[in-house]
Every structure is written in C-alpha cells, then in structure tokens.
XYZ file of N, CA and C in Angstrom:
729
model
N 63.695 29.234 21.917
C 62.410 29.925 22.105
C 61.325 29.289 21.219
N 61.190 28.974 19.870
C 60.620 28.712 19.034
C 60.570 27.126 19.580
N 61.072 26.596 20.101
C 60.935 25.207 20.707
C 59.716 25.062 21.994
N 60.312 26.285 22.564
C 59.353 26.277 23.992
C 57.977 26.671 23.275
N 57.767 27.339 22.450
C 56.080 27.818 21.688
C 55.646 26.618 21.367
N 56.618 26.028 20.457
C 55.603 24.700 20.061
C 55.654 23.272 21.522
N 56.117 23.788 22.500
C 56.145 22.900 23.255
C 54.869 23.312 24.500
N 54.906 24.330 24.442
C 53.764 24.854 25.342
C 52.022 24.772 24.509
N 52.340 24.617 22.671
C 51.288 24.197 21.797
C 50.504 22.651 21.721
N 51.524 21.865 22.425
C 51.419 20.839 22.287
C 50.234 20.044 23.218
N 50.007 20.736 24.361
C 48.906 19.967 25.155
C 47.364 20.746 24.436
N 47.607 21.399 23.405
C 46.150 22.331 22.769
C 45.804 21.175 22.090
N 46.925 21.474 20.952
C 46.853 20.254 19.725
C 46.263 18.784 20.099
N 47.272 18.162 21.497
C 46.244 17.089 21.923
C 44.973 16.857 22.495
N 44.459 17.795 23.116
C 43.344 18.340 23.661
C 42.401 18.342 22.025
N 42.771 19.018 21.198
C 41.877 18.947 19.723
C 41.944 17.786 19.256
N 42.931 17.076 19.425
C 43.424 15.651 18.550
C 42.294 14.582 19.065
N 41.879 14.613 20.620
C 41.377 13.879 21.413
C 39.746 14.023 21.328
N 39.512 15.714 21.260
C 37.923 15.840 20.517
C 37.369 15.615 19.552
N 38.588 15.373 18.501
C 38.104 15.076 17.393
C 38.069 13.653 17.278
N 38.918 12.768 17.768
C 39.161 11.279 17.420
C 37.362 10.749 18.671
N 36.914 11.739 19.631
C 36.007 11.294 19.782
C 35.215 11.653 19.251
N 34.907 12.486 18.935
C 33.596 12.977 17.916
C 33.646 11.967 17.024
N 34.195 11.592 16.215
C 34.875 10.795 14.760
C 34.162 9.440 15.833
N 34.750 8.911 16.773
C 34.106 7.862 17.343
C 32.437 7.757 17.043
N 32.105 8.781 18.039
C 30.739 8.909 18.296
C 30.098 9.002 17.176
N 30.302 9.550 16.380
C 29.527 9.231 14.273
C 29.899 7.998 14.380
N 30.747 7.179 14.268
C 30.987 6.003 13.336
C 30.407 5.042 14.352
N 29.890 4.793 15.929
C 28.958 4.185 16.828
C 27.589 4.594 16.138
N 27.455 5.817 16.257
C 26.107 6.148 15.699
C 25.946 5.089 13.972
N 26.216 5.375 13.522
C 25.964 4.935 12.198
C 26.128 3.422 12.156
N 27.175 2.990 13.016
C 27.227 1.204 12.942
C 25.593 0.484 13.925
N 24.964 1.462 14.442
C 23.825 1.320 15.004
C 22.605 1.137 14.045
N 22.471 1.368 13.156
C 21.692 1.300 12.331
C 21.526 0.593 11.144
N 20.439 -0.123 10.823
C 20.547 -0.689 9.295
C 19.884 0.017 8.543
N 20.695 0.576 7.535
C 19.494 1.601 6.330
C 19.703 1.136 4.708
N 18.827 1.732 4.282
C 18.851 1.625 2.982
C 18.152 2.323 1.693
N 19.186 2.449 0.892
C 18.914 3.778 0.057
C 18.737 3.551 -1.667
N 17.305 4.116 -1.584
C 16.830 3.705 -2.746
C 16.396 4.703 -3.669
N 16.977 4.732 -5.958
C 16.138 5.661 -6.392
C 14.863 5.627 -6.691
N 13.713 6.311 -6.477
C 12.462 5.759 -6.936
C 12.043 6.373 -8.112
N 13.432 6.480 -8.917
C 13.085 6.396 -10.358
C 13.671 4.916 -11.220
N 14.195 4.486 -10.431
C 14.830 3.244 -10.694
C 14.376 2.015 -10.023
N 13.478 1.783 -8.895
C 13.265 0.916 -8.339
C 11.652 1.218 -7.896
N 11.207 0.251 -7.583
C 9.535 0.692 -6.788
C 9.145 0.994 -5.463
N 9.215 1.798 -4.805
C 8.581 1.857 -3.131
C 7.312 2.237 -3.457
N 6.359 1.149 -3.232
C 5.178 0.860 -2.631
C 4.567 0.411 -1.365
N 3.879 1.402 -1.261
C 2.623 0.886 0.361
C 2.394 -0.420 0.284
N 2.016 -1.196 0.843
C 1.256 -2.222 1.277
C 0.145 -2.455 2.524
N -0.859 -2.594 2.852
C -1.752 -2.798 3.454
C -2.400 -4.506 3.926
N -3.322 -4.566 2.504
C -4.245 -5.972 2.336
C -3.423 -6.832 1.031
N -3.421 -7.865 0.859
C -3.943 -8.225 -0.489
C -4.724 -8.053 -1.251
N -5.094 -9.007 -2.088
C -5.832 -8.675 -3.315
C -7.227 -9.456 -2.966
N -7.485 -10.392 -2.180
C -8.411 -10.903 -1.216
C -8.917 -9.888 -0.115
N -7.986 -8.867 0.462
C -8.804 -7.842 1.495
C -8.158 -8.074 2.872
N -6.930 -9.179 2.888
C -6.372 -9.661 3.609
C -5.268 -9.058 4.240
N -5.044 -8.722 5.629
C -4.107 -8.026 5.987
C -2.814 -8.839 5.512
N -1.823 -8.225 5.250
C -0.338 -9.067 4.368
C 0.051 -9.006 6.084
N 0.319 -8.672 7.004
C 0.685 -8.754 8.299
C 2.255 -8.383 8.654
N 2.687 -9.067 7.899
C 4.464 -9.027 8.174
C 5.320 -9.204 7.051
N 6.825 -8.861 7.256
C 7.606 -9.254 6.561
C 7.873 -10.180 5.579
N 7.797 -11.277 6.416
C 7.574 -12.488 5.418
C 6.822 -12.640 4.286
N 5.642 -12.219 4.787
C 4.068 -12.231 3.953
C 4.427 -11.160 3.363
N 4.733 -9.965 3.129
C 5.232 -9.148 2.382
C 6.444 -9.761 1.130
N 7.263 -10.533 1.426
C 8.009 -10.626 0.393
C 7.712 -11.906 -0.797
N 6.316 -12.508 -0.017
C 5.623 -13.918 -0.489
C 4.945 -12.941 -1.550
N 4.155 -12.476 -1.214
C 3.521 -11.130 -1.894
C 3.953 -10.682 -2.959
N 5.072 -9.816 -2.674
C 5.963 -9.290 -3.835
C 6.270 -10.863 -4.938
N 6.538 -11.569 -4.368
C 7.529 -12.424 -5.187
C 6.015 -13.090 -6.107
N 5.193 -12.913 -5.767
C 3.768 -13.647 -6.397
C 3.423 -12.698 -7.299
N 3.862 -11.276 -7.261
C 3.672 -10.380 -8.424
C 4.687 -10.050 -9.561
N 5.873 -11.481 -9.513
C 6.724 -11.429 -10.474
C 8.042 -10.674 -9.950
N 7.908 -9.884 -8.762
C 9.450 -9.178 -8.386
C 9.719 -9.984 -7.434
N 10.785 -8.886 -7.164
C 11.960 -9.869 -5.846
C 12.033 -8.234 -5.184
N 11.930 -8.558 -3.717
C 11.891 -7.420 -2.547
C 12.875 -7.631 -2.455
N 13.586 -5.916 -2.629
C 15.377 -5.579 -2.403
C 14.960 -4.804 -0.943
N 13.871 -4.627 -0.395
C 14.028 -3.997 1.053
C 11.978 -3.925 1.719
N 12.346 -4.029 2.882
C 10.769 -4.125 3.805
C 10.710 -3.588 4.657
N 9.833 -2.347 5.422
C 10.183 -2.251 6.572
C 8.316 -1.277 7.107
N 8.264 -2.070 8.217
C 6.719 -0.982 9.075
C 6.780 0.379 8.484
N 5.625 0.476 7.850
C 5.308 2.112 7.275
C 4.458 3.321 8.055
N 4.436 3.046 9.589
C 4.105 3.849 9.575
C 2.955 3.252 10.891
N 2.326 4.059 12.084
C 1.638 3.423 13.187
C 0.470 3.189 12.816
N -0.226 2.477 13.631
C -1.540 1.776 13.412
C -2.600 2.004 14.461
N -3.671 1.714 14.533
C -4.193 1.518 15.908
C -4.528 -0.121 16.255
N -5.209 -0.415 17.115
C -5.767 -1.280 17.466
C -6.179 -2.739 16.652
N -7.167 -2.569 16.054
C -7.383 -2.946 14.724
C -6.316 -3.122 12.959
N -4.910 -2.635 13.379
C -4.076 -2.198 12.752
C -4.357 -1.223 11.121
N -5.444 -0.762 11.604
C -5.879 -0.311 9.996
C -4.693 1.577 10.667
N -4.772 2.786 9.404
C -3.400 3.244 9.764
C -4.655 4.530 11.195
N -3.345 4.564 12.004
C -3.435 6.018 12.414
C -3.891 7.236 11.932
N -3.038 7.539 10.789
C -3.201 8.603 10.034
C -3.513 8.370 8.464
N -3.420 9.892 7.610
C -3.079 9.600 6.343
C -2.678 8.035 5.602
N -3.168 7.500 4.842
C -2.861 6.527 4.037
C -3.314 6.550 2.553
N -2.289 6.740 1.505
C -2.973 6.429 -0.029
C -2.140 5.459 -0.351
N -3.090 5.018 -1.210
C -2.862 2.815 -1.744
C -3.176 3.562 -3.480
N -1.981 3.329 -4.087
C -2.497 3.243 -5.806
C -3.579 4.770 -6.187
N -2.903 5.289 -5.847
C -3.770 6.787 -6.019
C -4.758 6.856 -5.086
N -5.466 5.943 -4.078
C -6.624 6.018 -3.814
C -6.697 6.159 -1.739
N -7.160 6.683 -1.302
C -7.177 7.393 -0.061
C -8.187 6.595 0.675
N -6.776 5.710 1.368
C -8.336 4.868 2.347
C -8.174 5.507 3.799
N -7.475 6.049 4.545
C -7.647 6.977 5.437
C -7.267 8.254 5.188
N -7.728 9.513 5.802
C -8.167 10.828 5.616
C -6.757 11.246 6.594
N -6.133 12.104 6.316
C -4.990 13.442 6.703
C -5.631 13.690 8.473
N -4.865 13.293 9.197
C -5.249 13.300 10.523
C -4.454 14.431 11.365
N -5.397 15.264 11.571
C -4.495 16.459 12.016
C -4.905 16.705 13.565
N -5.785 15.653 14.415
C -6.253 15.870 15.538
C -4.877 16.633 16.284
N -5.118 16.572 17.862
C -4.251 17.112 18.745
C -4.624 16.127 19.888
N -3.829 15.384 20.025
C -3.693 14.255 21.051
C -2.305 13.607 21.644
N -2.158 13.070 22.550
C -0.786 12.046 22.679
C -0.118 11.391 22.680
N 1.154 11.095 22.785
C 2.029 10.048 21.904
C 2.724 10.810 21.023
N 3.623 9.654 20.624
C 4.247 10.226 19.155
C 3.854 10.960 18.098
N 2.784 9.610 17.451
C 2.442 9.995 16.398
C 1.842 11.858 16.371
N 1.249 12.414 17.371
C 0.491 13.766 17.569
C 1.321 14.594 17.979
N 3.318 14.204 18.307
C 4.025 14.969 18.651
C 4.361 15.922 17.737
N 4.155 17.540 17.443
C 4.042 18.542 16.582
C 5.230 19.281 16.164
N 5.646 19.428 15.314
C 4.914 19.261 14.117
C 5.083 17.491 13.365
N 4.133 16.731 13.204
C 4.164 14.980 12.855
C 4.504 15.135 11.071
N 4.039 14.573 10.262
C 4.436 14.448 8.573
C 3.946 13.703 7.893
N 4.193 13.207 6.678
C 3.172 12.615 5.637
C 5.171 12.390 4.320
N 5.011 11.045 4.356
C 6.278 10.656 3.289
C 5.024 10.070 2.241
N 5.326 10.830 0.737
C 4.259 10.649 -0.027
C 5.021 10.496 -1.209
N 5.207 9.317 -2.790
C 5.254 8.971 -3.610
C 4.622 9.307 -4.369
N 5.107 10.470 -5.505
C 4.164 10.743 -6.923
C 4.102 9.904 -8.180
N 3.242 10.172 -8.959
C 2.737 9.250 -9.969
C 4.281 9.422 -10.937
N 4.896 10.459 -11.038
C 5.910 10.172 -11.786
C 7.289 9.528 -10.879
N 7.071 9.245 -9.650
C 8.324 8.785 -9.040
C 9.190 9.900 -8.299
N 8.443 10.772 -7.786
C 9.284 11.690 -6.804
C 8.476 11.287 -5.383
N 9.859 11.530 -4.521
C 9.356 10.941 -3.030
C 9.898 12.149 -2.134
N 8.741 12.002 -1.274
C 9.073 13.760 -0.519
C 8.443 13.180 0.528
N 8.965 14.471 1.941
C 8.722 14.106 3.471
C 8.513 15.645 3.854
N 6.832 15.798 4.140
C 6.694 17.077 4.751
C 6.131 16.997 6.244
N 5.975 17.940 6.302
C 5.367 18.453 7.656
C 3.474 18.322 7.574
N 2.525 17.637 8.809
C 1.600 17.626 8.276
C 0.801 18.791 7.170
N 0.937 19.803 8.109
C 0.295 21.368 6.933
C 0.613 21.360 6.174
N 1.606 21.056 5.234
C 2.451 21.003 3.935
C 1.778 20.680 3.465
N 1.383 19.106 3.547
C 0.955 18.182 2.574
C -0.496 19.008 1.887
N -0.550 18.749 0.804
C -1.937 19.302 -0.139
C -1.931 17.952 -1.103
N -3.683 17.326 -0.582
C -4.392 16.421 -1.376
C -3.825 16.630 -3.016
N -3.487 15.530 -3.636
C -3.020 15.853 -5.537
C -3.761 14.470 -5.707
N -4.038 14.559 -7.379
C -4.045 13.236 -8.015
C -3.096 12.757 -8.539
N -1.905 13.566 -8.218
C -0.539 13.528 -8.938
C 0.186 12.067 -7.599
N -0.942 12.003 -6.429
C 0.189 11.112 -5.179
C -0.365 9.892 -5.477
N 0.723 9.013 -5.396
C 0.184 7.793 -5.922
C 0.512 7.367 -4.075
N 1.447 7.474 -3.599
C 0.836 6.696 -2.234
C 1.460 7.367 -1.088
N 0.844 7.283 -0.150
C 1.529 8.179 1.451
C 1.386 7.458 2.810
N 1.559 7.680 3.816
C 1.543 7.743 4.714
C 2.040 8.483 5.531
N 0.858 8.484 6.660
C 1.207 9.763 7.691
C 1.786 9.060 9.214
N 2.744 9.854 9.377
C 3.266 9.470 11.057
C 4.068 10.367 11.800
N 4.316 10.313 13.244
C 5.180 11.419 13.762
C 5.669 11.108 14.988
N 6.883 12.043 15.220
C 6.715 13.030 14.705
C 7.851 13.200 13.568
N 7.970 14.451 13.200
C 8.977 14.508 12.369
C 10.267 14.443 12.835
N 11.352 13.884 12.125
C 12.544 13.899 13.048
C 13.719 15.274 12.385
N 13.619 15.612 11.297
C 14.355 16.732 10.624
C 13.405 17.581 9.937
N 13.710 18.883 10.313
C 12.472 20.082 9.381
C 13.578 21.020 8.758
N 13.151 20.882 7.803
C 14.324 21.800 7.016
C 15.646 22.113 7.419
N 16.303 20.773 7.777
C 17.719 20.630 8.211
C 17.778 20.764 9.422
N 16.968 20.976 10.084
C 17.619 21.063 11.834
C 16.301 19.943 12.797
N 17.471 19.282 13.766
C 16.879 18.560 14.805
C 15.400 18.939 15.316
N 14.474 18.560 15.061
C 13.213 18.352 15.849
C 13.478 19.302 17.030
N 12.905 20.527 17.675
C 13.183 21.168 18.732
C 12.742 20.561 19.680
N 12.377 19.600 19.790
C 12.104 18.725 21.416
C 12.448 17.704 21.660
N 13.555 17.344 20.544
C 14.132 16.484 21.054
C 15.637 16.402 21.873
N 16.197 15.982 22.869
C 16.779 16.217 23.919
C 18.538 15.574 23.335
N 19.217 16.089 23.166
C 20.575 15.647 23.254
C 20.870 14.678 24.431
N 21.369 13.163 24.547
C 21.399 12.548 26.060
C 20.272 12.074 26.167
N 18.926 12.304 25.731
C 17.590 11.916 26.534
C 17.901 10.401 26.764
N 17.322 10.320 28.229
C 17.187 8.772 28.513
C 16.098 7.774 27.869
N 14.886 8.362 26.674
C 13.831 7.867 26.094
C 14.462 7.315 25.237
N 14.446 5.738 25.036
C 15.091 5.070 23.894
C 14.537 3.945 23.687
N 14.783 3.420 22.333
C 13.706 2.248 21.935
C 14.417 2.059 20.647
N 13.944 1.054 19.810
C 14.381 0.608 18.907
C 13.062 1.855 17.542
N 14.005 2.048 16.962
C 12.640 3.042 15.504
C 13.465 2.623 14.450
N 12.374 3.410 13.767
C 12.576 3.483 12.425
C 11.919 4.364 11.958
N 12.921 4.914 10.330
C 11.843 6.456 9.743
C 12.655 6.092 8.188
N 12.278 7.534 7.841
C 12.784 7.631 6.067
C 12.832 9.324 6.165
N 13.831 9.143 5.390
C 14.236 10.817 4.900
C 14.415 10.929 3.608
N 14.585 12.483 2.739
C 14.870 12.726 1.515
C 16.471 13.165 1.684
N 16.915 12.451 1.039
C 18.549 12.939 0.387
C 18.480 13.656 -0.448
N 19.662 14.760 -0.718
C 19.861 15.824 -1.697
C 19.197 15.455 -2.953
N 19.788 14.435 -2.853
C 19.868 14.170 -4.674
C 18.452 13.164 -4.850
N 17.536 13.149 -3.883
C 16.149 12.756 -4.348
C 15.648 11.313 -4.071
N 17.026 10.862 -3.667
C 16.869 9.102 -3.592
C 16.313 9.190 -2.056
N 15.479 8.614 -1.405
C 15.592 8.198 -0.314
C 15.444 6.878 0.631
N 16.190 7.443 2.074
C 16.755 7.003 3.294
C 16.045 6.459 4.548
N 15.635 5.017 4.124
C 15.488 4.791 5.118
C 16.185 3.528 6.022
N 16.057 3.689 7.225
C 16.954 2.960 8.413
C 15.718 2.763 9.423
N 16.816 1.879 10.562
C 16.188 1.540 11.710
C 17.290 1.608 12.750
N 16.927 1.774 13.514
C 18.422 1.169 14.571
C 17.891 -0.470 15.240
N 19.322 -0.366 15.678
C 19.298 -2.304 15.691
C 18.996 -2.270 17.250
N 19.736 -1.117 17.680
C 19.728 -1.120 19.257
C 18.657 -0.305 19.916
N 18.237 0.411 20.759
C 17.413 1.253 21.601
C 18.686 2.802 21.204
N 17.582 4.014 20.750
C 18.067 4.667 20.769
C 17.017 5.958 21.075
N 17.680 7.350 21.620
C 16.656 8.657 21.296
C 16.360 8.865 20.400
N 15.555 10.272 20.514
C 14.970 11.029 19.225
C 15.796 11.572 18.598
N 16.281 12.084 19.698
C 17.967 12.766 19.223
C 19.210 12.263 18.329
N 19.331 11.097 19.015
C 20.583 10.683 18.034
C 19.740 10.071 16.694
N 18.797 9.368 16.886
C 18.236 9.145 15.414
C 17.720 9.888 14.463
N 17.460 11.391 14.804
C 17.475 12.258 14.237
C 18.362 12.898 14.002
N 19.697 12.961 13.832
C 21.243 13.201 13.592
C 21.645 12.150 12.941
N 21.409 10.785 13.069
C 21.543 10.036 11.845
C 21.260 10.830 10.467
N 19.858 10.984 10.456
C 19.351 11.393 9.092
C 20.215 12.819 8.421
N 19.999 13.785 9.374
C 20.586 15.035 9.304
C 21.981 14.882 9.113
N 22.877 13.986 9.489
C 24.335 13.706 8.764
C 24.064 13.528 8.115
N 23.242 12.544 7.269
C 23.167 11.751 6.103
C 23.310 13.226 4.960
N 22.366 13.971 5.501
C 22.165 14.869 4.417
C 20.600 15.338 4.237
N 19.900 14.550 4.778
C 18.419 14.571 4.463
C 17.958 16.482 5.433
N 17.369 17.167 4.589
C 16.711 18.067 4.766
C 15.381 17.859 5.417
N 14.442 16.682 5.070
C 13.506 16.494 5.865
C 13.201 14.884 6.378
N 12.954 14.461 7.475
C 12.927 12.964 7.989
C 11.949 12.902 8.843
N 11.364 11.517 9.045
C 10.515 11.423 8.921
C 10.501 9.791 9.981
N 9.546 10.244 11.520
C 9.324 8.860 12.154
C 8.463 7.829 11.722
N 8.890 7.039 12.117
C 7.949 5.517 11.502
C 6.719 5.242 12.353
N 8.057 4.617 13.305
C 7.052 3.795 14.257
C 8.742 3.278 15.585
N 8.463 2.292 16.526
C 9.440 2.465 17.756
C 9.609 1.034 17.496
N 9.085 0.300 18.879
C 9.657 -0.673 18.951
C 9.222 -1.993 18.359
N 8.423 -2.016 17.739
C 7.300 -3.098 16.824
C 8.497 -3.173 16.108
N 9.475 -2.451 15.295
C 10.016 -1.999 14.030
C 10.863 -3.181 13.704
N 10.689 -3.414 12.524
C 11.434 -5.156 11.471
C 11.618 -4.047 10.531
N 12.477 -4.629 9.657
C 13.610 -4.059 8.351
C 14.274 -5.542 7.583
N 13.466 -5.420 6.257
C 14.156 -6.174 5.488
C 15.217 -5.472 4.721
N 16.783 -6.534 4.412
C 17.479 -5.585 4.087
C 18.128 -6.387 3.340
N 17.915 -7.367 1.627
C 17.987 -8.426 1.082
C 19.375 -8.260 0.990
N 20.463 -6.926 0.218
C 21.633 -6.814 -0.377
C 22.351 -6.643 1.412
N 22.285 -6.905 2.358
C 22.915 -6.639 3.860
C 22.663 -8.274 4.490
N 21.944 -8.621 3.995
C 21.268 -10.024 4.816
C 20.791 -10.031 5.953
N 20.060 -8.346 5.802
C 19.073 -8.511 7.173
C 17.846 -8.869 6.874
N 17.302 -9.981 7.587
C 16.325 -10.203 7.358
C 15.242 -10.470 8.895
N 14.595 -9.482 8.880
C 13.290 -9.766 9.521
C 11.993 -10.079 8.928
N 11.653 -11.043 9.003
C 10.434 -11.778 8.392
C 9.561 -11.779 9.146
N 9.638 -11.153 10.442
C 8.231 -11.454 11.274
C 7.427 -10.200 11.386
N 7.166 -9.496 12.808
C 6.114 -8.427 12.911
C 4.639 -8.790 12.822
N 3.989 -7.630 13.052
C 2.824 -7.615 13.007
C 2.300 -6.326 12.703
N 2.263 -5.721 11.261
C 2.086 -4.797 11.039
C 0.289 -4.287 10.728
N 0.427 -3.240 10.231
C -0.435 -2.523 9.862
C -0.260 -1.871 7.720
N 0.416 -1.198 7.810
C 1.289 -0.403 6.667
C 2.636 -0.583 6.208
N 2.988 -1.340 5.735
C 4.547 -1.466 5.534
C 5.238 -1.304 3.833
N 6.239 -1.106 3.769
C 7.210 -0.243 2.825
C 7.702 -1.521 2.096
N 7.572 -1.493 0.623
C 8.112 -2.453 -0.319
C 8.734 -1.715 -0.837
N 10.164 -2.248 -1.355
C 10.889 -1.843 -2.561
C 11.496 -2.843 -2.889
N 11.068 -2.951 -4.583
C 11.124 -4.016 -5.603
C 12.164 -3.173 -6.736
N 12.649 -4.329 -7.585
C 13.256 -3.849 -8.859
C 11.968 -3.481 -9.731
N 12.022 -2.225 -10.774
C 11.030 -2.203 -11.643
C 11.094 -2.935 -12.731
C-alpha cells in the first residue's frame, strides 16, 4: 500500500520537478541576456557626461573613455544615460556638477520617455544614488547630477503595471536600478527584449526601484567583462571611474 501512495505521488513530484527545472531555465536565459554592472558610489565615481570642456558634444563611447582617461582615470564602465531629442541635447531633467542645464520635464506626451509614471536616477553630493518616480524628485543643492527618462521599469518592487508578460514589443535597452544595499545596477540586454522581462531582470536582482534608459541606440562599456562598445551616438551618457 505505502508503495502504491508513493507510486501514484510520483507523476506530481515530476510535474513540480519539470516546473521548476523550467522556471530555473527561464531566470538563468533571462540573466545570460544581459550585460550589467554593479557599482559602489561610495567607492567609485558615476558621473554624467554631456560636452567637454570646449562645449563639445563627447558623442560616444569611445570619446567618453578618451575623456575620462585625459582626466587622469581609467573608465571601469559606459553606457547612454538617458534619451535625447533631435539635436541630442537631453529630453528631460539633466544636472552636470550641481548645475541644471535642463529643467524636470513633466509634460504629457508619447513614447516612452512620457510613459507614466517616467523617473529621474539622481547622484548626491555625498555619494548616494537613488531612482524615483518623476513627482518624487524635489530640486536639492545636495544633487550633484541626474537625469530624467522613462518609463520607470520597477516602483516600489513591483513590475511597471503596463507592462505585458509575453509582449511582442522588443528591442535592445538599457536602465539602472537601486540595490538593497545602495550600490547600483545597471545593464543592457545584448538581445531584443520586453518591458516585461527587463523589468524582472531588475526586480530579481533586488532593486526596489529601476529605471529606463533608452532602447535601441543602447552601447555599454563593460572594461572588467570585455565588453566593449566604443561607438554610438549619444546625447547623455554614464561614466564610472575609480576615485
């Protein structure tokens, strides 16, 4: 009798054995999809970039790490900060070195970037890095630099409500999130992906709030991985140097 129970148990157990070894799949696809990288910014520098010191758009990757390396560091990571328009000056929100060269853009329009609720990833003068929701954000002299973009991909731990489990909308992105412990996360995917699964990236990770970049423009320097994209054509893009 006790034979026939566990023998009649046995197609459950594999039935669970089989959801789980795919689930377990489907994370470890998800995550081999992506290049990220995780930095403390009490230990290292993430700085904006824009112009040079001439007024000169730095443009790309490359020119970004020519840049850095002309100010005495070495770039441990690079990546698009964030959308642009036309002219590539930013979309939204932008502070450079304490100082606010575009204004907190809260219009109501379409696209991404205006998909609601959008966000603002902002760097304080003592080295804390945070990812809110646009309304959140409140002007300080305490922010040494920000940028605004959207939409958001995690709000206080849960998936973006419009974004679709399955959706067929996919593209190559990139964003940044805050990890528990303060360091943050940012990635790209290598391949075309949703809102959805790249917003479950972050939210495994741990990140409470995350934060879109930009789609398919998107390059990621990644010096300690040996990814290197040196090209693009940016607008705003993300340095992190040793201090």
């Amino acid at each position: 009798m006790k034979f026939l129970k566990q023998y009649k148990l046995l197609p459950i157990i594999l039935l669970i054995s089989f959801i789980l070894y795919s689930f377990a799949g489907r994370i470890n696809l998800l995550n081999n999809n992506f290049i990220s990288y995780t930095t403390n910014p009490k230990t290292e520098n993430i700085i904006l970039y824009y112009k040079d010191n001439s007024g000169k758009r730095i443009g790309t990757l490359g020119n970004l790490k020519t840049h850095i390396s002309k100010e005495g560091k070495k770039m441990l990571f690079g990546m698009n900060g964030g959308m642009f328009q036309e002219d590539f000056s930013p979309v939204g929100l932008y502070i450079e070195n304490g100082k606010t060269i575009r204004e907190l853009n809260k219009r109501t329009a379409g696209g991404n970037f205006y998909m609601k609720p959008n966000g603002v990833f902002y760097i304080t003068k003592n080295g804390k890095a945070t990812v809110c929701k646009t309304e959140d954000f409140h002007p300080s002299p305490t922010v040494q630099y920000a940028t605004q973009s959207g939409p958001m991909l995690v709000i206080n731990g849960t998936v973006h409500p419009d974004f679709k489990e399955g959706s067929a909308n996919v593209n190559i992105r990139n964003g940044v999130g805050i990890l528990p412990d303060g360091n943050v996360l940012f990635a790209m995917s290598k391949t075309e992906v949703n809102f959805y699964d790249f917003a479950r990236f972050f939210k495994d990770k741990g990140c409470k709030n995350a934060l879109y970049l930009d789609g398919f423009v998107s390059r990621a320097y990644v010096r300690s991985q040996n990814w290197q994209q040196i090209d693009g054509n940016f607008g705003v893009m993300i340095g992190v140097s040793e201090k």
